[in-house]
Structures are given as structure tokens and as C-alpha cells.
PDB file of C-alpha atoms and ligand atoms in Angstrom:
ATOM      1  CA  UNK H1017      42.912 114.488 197.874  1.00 53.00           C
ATOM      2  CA  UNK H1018      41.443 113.298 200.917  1.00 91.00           C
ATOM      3  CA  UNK H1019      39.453 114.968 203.595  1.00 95.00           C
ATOM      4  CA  UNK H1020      40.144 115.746 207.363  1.00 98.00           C
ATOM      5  CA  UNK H1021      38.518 116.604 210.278  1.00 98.00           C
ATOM      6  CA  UNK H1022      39.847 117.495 213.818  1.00 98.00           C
ATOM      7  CA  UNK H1023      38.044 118.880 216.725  1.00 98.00           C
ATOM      8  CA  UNK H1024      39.192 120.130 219.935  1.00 98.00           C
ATOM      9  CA  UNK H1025      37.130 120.729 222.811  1.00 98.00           C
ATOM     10  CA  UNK H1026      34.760 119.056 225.245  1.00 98.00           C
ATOM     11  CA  UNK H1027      34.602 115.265 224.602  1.00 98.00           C
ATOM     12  CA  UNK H1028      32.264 114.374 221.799  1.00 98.00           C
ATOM     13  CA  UNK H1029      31.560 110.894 220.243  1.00 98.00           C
ATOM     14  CA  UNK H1030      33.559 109.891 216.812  1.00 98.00           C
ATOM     15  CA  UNK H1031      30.451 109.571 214.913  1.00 98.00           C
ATOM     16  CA  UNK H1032      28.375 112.377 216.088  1.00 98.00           C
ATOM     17  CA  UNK H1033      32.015 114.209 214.088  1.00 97.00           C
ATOM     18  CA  UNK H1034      32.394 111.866 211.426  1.00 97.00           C
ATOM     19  CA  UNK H1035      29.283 109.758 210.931  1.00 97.00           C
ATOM     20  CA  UNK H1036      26.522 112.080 212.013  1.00 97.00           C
ATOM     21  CA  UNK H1037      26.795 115.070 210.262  1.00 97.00           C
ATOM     22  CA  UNK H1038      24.706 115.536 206.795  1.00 96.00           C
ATOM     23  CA  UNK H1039      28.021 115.882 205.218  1.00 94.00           C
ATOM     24  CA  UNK H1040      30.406 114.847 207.375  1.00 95.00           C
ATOM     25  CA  UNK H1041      33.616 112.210 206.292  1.00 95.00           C
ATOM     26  CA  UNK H1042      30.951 109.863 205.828  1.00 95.00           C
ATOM     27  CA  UNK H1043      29.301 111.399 202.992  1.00 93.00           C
ATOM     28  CA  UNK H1044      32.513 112.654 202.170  1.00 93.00           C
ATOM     29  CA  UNK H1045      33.858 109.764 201.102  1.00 94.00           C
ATOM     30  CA  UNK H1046      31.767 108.815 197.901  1.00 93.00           C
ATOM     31  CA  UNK H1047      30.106 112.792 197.745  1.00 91.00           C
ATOM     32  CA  UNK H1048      32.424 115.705 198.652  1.00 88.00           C
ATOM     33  CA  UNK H1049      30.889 118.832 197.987  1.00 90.00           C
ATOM     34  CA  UNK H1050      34.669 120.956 197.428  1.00 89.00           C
ATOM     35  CA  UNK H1051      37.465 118.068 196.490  1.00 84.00           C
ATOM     36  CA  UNK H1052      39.403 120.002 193.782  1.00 81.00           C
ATOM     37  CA  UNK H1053      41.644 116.448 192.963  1.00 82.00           C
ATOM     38  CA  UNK H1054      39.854 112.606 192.967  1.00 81.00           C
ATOM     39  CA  UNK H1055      36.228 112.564 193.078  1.00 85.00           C
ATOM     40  CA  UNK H1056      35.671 110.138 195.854  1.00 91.00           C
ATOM     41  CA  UNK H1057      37.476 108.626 199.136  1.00 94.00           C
ATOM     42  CA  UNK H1058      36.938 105.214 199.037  1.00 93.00           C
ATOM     43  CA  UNK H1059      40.886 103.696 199.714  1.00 96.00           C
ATOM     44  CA  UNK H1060      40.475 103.935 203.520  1.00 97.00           C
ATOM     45  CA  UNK H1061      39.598 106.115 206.189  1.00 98.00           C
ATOM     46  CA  UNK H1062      40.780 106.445 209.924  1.00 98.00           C
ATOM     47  CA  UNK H1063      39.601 107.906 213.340  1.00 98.00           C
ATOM     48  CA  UNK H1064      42.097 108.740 215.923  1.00 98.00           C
ATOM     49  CA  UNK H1065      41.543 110.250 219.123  1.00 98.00           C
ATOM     50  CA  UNK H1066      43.295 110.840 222.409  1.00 98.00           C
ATOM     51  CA  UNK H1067      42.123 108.602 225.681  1.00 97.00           C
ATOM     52  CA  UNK H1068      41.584 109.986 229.159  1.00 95.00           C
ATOM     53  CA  UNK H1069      45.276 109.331 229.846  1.00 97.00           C
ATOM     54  CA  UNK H1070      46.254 111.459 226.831  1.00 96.00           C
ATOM     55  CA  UNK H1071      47.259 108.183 224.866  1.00 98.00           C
ATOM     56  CA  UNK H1072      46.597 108.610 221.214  1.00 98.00           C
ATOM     57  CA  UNK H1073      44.517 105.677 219.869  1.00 98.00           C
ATOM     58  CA  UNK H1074      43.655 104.611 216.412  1.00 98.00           C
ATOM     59  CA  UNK H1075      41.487 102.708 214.071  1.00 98.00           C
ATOM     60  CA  UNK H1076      42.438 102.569 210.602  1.00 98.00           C
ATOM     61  CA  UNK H1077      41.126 100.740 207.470  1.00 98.00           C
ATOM     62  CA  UNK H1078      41.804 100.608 203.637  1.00 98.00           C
ATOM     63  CA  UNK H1079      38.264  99.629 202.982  1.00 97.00           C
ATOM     64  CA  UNK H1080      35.683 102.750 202.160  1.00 97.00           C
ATOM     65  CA  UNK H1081      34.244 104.260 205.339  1.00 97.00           C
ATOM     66  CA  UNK H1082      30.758 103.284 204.188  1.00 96.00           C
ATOM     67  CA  UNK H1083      30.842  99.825 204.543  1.00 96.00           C
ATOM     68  CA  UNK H1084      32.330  99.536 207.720  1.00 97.00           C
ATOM     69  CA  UNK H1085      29.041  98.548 210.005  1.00 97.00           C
ATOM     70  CA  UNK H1086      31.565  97.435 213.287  1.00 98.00           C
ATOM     71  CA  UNK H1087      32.727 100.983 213.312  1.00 98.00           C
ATOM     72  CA  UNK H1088      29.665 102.454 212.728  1.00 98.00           C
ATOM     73  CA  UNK H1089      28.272 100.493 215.677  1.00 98.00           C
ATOM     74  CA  UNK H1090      31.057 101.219 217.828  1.00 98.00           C
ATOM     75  CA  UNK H1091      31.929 104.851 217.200  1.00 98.00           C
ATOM     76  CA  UNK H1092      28.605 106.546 219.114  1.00 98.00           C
ATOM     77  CA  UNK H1093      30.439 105.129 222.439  1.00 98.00           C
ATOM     78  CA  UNK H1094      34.048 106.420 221.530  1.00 98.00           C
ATOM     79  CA  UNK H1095      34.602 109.660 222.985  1.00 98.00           C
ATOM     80  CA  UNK H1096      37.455 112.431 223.136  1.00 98.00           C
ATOM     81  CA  UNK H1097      38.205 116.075 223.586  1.00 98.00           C
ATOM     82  CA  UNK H1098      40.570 115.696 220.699  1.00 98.00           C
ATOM     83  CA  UNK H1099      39.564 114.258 217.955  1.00 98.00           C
ATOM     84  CA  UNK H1100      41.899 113.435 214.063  1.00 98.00           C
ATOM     85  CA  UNK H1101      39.842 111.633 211.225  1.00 98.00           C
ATOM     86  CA  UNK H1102      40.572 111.210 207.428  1.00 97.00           C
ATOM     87  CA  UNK H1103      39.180 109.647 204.368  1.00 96.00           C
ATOM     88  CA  UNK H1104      41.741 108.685 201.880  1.00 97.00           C
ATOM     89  CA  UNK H1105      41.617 108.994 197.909  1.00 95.00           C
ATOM     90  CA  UNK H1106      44.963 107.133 197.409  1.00 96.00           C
ATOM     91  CA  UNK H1107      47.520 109.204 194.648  1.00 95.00           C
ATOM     92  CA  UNK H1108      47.982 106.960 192.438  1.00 94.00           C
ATOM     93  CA  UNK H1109      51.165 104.884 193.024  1.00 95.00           C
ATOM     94  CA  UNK H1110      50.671 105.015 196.939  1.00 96.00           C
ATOM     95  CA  UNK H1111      49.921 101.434 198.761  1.00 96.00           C
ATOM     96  CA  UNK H1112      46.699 100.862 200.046  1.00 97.00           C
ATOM     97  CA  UNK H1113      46.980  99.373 203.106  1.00 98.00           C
ATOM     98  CA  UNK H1114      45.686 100.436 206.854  1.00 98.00           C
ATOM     99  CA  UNK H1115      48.853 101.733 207.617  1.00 98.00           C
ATOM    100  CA  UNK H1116      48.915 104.548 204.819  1.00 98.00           C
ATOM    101  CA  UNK H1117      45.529 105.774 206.021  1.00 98.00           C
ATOM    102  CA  UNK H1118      45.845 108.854 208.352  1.00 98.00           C
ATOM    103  CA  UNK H1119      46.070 109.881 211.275  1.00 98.00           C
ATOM    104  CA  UNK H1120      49.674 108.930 211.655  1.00 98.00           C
ATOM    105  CA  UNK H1121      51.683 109.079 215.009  1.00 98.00           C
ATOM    106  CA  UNK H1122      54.623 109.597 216.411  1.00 98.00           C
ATOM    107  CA  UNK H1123      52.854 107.945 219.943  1.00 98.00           C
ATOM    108  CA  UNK H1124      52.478 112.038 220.852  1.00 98.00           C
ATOM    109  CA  UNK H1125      50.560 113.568 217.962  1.00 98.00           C
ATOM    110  CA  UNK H1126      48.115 112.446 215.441  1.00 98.00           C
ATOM    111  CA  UNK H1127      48.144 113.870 211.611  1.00 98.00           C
ATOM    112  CA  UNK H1128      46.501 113.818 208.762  1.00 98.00           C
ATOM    113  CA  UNK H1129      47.875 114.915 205.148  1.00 98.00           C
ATOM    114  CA  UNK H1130      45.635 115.995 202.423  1.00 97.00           C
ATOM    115  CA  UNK H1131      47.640 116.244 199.031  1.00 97.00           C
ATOM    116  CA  UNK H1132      50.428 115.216 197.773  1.00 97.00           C
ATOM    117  CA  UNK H1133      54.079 115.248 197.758  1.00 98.00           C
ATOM    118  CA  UNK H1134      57.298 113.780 196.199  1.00 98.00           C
ATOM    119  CA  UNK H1135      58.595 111.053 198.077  1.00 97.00           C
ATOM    120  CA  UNK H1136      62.121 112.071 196.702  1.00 97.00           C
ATOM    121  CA  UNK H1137      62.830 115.010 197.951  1.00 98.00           C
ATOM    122  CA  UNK H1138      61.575 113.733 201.994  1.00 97.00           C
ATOM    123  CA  UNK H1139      64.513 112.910 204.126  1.00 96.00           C
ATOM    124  CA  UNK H1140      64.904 108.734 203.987  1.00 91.00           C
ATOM    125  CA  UNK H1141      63.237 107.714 207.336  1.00 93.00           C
ATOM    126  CA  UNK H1142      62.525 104.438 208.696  1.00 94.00           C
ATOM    127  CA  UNK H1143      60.542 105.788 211.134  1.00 95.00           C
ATOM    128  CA  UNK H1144      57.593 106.338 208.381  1.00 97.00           C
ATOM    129  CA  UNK H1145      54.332 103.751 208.898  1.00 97.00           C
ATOM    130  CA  UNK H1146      53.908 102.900 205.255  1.00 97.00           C
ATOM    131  CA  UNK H1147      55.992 104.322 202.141  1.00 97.00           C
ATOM    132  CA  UNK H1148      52.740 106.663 201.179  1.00 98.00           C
ATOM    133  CA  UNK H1149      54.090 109.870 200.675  1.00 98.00           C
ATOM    134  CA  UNK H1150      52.076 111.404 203.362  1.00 98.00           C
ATOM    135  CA  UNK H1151      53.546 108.704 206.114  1.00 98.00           C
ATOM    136  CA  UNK H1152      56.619 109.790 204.908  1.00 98.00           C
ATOM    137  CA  UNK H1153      56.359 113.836 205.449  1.00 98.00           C
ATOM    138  CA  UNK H1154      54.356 112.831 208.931  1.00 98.00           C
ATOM    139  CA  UNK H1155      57.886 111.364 209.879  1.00 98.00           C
ATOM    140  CA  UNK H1156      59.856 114.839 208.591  1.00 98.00           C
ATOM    141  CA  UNK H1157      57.305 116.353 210.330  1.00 98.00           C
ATOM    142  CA  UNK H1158      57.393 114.801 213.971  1.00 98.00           C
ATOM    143  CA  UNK H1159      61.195 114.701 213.860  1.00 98.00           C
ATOM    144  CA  UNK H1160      61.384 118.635 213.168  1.00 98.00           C
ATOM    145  CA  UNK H1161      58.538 119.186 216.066  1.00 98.00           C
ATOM    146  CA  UNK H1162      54.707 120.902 215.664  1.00 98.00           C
ATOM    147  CA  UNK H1163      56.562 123.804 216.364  1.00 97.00           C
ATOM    148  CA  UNK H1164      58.318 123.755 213.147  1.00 98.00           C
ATOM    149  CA  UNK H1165      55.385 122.763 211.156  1.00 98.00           C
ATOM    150  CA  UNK H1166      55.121 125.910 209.113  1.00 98.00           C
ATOM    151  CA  UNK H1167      58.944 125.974 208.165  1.00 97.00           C
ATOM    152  CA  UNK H1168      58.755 122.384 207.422  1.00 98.00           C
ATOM    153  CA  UNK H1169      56.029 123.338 205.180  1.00 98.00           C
ATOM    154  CA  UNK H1170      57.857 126.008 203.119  1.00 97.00           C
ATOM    155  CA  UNK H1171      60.964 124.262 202.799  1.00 97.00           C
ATOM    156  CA  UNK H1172      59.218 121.483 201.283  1.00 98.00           C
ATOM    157  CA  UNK H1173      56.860 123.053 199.119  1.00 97.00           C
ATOM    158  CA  UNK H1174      60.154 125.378 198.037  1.00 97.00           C
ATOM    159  CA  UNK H1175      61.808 121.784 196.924  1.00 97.00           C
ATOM    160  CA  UNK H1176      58.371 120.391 195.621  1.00 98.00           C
ATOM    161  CA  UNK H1177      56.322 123.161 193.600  1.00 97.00           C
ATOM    162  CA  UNK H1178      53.845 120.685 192.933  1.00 97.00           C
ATOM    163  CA  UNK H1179      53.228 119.660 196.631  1.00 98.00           C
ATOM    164  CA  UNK H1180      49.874 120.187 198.351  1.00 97.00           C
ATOM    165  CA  UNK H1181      50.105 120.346 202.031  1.00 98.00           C
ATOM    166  CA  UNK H1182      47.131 120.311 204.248  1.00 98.00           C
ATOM    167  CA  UNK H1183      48.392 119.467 207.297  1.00 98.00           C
ATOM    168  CA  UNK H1184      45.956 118.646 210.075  1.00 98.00           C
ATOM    169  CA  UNK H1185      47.260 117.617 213.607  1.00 99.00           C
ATOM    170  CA  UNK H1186      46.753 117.404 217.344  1.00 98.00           C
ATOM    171  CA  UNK H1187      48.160 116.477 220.586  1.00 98.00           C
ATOM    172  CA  UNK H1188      45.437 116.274 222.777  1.00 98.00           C
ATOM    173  CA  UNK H1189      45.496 119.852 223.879  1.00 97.00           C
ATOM    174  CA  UNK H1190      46.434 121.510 221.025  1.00 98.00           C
ATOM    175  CA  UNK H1191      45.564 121.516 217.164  1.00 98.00           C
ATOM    176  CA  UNK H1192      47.687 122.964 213.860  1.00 98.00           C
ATOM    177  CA  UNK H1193      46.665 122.762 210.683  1.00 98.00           C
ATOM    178  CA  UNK H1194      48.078 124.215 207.233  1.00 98.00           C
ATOM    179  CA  UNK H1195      46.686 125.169 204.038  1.00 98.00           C
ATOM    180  CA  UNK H1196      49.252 124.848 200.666  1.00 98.00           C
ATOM    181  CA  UNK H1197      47.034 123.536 197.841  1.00 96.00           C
ATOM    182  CA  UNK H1198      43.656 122.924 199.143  1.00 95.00           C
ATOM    183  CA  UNK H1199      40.675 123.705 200.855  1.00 96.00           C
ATOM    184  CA  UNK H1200      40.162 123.824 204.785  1.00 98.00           C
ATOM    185  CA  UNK H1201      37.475 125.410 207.032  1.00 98.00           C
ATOM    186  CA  UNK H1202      36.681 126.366 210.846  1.00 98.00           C
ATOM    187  CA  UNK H1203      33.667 126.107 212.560  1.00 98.00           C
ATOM    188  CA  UNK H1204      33.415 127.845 216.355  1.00 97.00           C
ATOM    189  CA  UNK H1205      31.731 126.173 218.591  1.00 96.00           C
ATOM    190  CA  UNK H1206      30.720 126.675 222.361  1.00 96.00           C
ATOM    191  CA  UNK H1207      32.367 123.941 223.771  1.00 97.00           C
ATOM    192  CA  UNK H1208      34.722 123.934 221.017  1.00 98.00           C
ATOM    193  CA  UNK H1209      37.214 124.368 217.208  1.00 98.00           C
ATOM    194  CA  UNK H1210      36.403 122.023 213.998  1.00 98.00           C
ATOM    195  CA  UNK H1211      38.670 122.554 211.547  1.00 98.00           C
ATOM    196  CA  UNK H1212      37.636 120.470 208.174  1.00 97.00           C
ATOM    197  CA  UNK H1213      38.784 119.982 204.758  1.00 97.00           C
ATOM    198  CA  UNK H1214      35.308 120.759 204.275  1.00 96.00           C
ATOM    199  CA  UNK H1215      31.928 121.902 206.224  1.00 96.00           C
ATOM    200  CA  UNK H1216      30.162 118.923 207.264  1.00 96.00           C
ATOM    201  CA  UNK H1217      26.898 120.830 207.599  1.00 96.00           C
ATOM    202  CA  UNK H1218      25.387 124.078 206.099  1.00 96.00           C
ATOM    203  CA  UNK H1219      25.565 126.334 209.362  1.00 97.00           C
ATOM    204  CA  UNK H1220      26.746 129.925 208.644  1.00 98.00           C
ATOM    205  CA  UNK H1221      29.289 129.774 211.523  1.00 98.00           C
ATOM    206  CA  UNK H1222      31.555 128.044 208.914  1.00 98.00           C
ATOM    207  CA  UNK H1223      35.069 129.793 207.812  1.00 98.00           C
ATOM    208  CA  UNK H1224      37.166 129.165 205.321  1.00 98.00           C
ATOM    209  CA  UNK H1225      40.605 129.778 205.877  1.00 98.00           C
ATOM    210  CA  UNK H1226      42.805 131.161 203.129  1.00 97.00           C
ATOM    211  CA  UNK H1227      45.510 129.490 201.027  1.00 97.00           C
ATOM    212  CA  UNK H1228      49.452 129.300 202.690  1.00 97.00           C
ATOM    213  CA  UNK H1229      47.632 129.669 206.331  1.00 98.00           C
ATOM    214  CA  UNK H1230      48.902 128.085 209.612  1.00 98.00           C
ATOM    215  CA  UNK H1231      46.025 127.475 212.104  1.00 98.00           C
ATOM    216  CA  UNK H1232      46.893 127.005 216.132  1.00 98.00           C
ATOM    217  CA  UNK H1233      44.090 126.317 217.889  1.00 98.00           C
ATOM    218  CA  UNK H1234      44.649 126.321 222.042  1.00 97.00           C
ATOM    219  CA  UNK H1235      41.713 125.630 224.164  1.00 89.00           C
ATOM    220  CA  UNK H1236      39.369 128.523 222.390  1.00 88.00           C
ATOM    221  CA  UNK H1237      41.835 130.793 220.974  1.00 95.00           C
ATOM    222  CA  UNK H1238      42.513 130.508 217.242  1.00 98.00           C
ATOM    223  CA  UNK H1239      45.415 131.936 215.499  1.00 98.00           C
ATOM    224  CA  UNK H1240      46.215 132.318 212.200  1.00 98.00           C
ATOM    225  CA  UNK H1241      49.816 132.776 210.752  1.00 97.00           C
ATOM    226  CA  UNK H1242      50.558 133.629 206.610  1.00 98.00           C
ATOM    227  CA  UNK H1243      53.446 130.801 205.938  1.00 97.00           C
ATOM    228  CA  UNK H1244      56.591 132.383 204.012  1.00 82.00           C
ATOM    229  CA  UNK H1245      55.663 132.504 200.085  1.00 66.00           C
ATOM    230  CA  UNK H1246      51.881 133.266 200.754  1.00 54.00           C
ATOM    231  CA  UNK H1247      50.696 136.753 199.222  1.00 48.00           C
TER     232      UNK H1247
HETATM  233  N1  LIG J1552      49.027 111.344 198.921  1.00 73.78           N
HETATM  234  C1  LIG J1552      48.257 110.774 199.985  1.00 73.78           C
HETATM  235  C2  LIG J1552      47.807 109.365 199.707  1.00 73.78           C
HETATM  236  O1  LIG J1552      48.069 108.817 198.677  1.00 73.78           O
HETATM  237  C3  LIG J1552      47.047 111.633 200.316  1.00 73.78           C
HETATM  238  C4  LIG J1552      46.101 111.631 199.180  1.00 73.78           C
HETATM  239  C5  LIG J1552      45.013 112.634 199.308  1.00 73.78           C
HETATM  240  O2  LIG J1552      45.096 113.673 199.957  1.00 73.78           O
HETATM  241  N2  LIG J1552      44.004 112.317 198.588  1.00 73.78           N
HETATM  242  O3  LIG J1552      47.171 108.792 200.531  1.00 73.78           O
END
């Protein structure tokens, strides 16, 4: 499993989210405090974020996030409103390679997947970045529409029982996430929503948001939807 982290709000510097933070994706990826599946997230990370013009703009590796002293020099002067960073722990089988580290885009939203999925059962795309399964369900997912994502979600975890499906995404003004598998939690802020496959630091404004959730976040409303098949 990997780990993901999206904010939304006023703009805010890439490492003061990923980087800064006690346990933030940094730490993350060779100490996460609630993975339930791989111990570490060393195959890769990525930051994406959306520019003043709304353009959604990447960096992506395959090398562990620690090592990686250009981006840690560079990310305190990379800022956004909107905000879609990941950590990978490959499944084993996947590729490493930049391209099958999240956030993935469809040149309107950026997403992250945390799990894992049969490639089988995904409609055959070659709109997909890399042939990771996650690449693969970001195409399914784009080509249905956000607005879809929790049906997408049900049908596929209905065809996969095995699938987990933390979806994290954002367009720049708005940010969904699902939970089907793993963990994911909220932190309200001021000037802004985290949402996080795990709290980066130990304030008690953290949530956690149940199992088979949908989460919209718009400006500073939250809402949170049961998907089909949750109890
Ligand atoms: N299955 C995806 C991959 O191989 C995501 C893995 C994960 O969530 N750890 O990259």
C-alpha cells in the first residue's frame, strides 16, 4: 500500500505538506505509523499540484523520497491551493518506473491509488501512463468522470473482491477521495481540508474516516457519502 496526501485550500508549499511534517510522506516512506500491507514506500513517490493557471503539474520519481536532495531543495518554493502527493510500495509484479508513481492525470485531475486491483477485470485502455494497475483504474476512472467515482468504485470492487481502493483526487477546486480497503484521515484546517492515508502529525483535529466512504471536499464543506455495499 502506499500513502497519499491531498490538501485543498490556501496555497501552501509542497514540503511544508509532504516534507515538513513529523510524519508526513517523508517519514512515511521508510516509517508509516498505520500501513496494514508493505512495510515501507521506497519504489517512488510523486508531488503534483495545480499552477496559478489551473494547469496540473507533476514531479514523479521511482527512487525513495528520502534521497531525493533536488526536490527537497526545491519543494519549500513550490506552492498551490491544491495539492496530490504519494509514496509508492510497488505490488509486486507492477513496473517501477516514474510513470507508475501517482498522481496520475488525465491533463484535468490528479489521482492517487492506494491498494490494489486486478488488471484483468479494468477495461483495456491505452490511455493508461504505465501498465501498474493503479494507472490503469486512473484511466477507467477519468473516462467515467469524478462524478462517477463512487459507482466506478463499487462496480469494480463487485468484479474484484480482493481490490483495495483508496482513491484520492483533485481538480484544483475540488477534492474526492474513497475508502475500500484501507485507512484514510481528515484534518480541518482554517485556511483549509487534508485528507491523508495517514496523520502526518499528532494534533487531535485528526479524523478518520470510515471504511466504503466517499469524501467531497468543496472549498470548506466536507461531505461524506456510504458507497453501495458499505454497512
Ligand atoms: N498497486 C499500486 C502499485 O503497485 C499501488 C500500491 C500501493 O498502494 N502500495 O503501485
Amino acid at each position: 500500500m502506499c500513502r497519499h496526501l491531498g490538501w485543498l485550500g490556501a496555497p501552501r508549499s509542497v514540503a511544508s505538506l509532504m516534507l515538513d511534517p513529523p510524519q508526513g510522506l517523508l517519514v512515511q516512506s521508510y516509517a508509516p505509523r498505520r500501513q496494514k500491507h508493505g512495510l515501507m514506500n521506497a519504489d517512488g513517490w510523486g508531488a503534483g499540484f495545480f499552477d496559478g493557471s489551473g494547469v496540473p503539474r507533476r514531479w514523479r520519481s521511482d527512487k525513495p523520497l528520502w534521497g531525493d536532495a533536488s526536490f527537497a531543495s526545491v519543494a519549500p518554493v513550490l506552492s498551490s491551493g491544491c495539492v496530490v502527493t504519494a509514496v509508492r510500495s510497488a505490488t509486486i509484479g507492477m513496473p517501477i518506473e516514474p510513470s507508475a508513481s501517482a498522481p496520475f492525470t488525465d491533463g484535468r485531475w490528479l489521482l492517487s491509488h492506494n491498494g490494489v486491483v486486478d488488471r484483468a477485470i479494468l477495461p483495456l485502455t491505452a490511455a493508461a501512463e504505465s501498465a501498474v494497475d493503479s494507472a490503469v483504474l486512473a484511466a477507467m476512472i477519468f473516462a467515467r468522470g469524478m462524478d462517477m467515482l463512487g459507482d466506478t468504485i463499487v462496480e469494480v470492487a463487485a468484479l474484484d473482491p480482493n481490490a483495495r481502493l483508496n482513491i484520492l483526487a483533485a481538480n484544483g477546486s475540488r477534492m474526492v477521495a474513497t475508502t475500500w480497503g484501507d485507512t484514510l484521515s481528515m484534518l480541518r484546517q482554517p485556511d483549509g481540508v487534508v485528507l491523508a492515508s495517514e496523520p502526518y502529525d499528532d494534533d487531535p483535529g485528526w479524523s478518520d474516516i470510515p471504511d466504503r466512504h466517499l469524501v467531497t471536499v468543496t472549498g470548506a464543506d466536507v461531505e461524506l457519502t456510504p458507497l453501495k455495499g458499505s454497512v
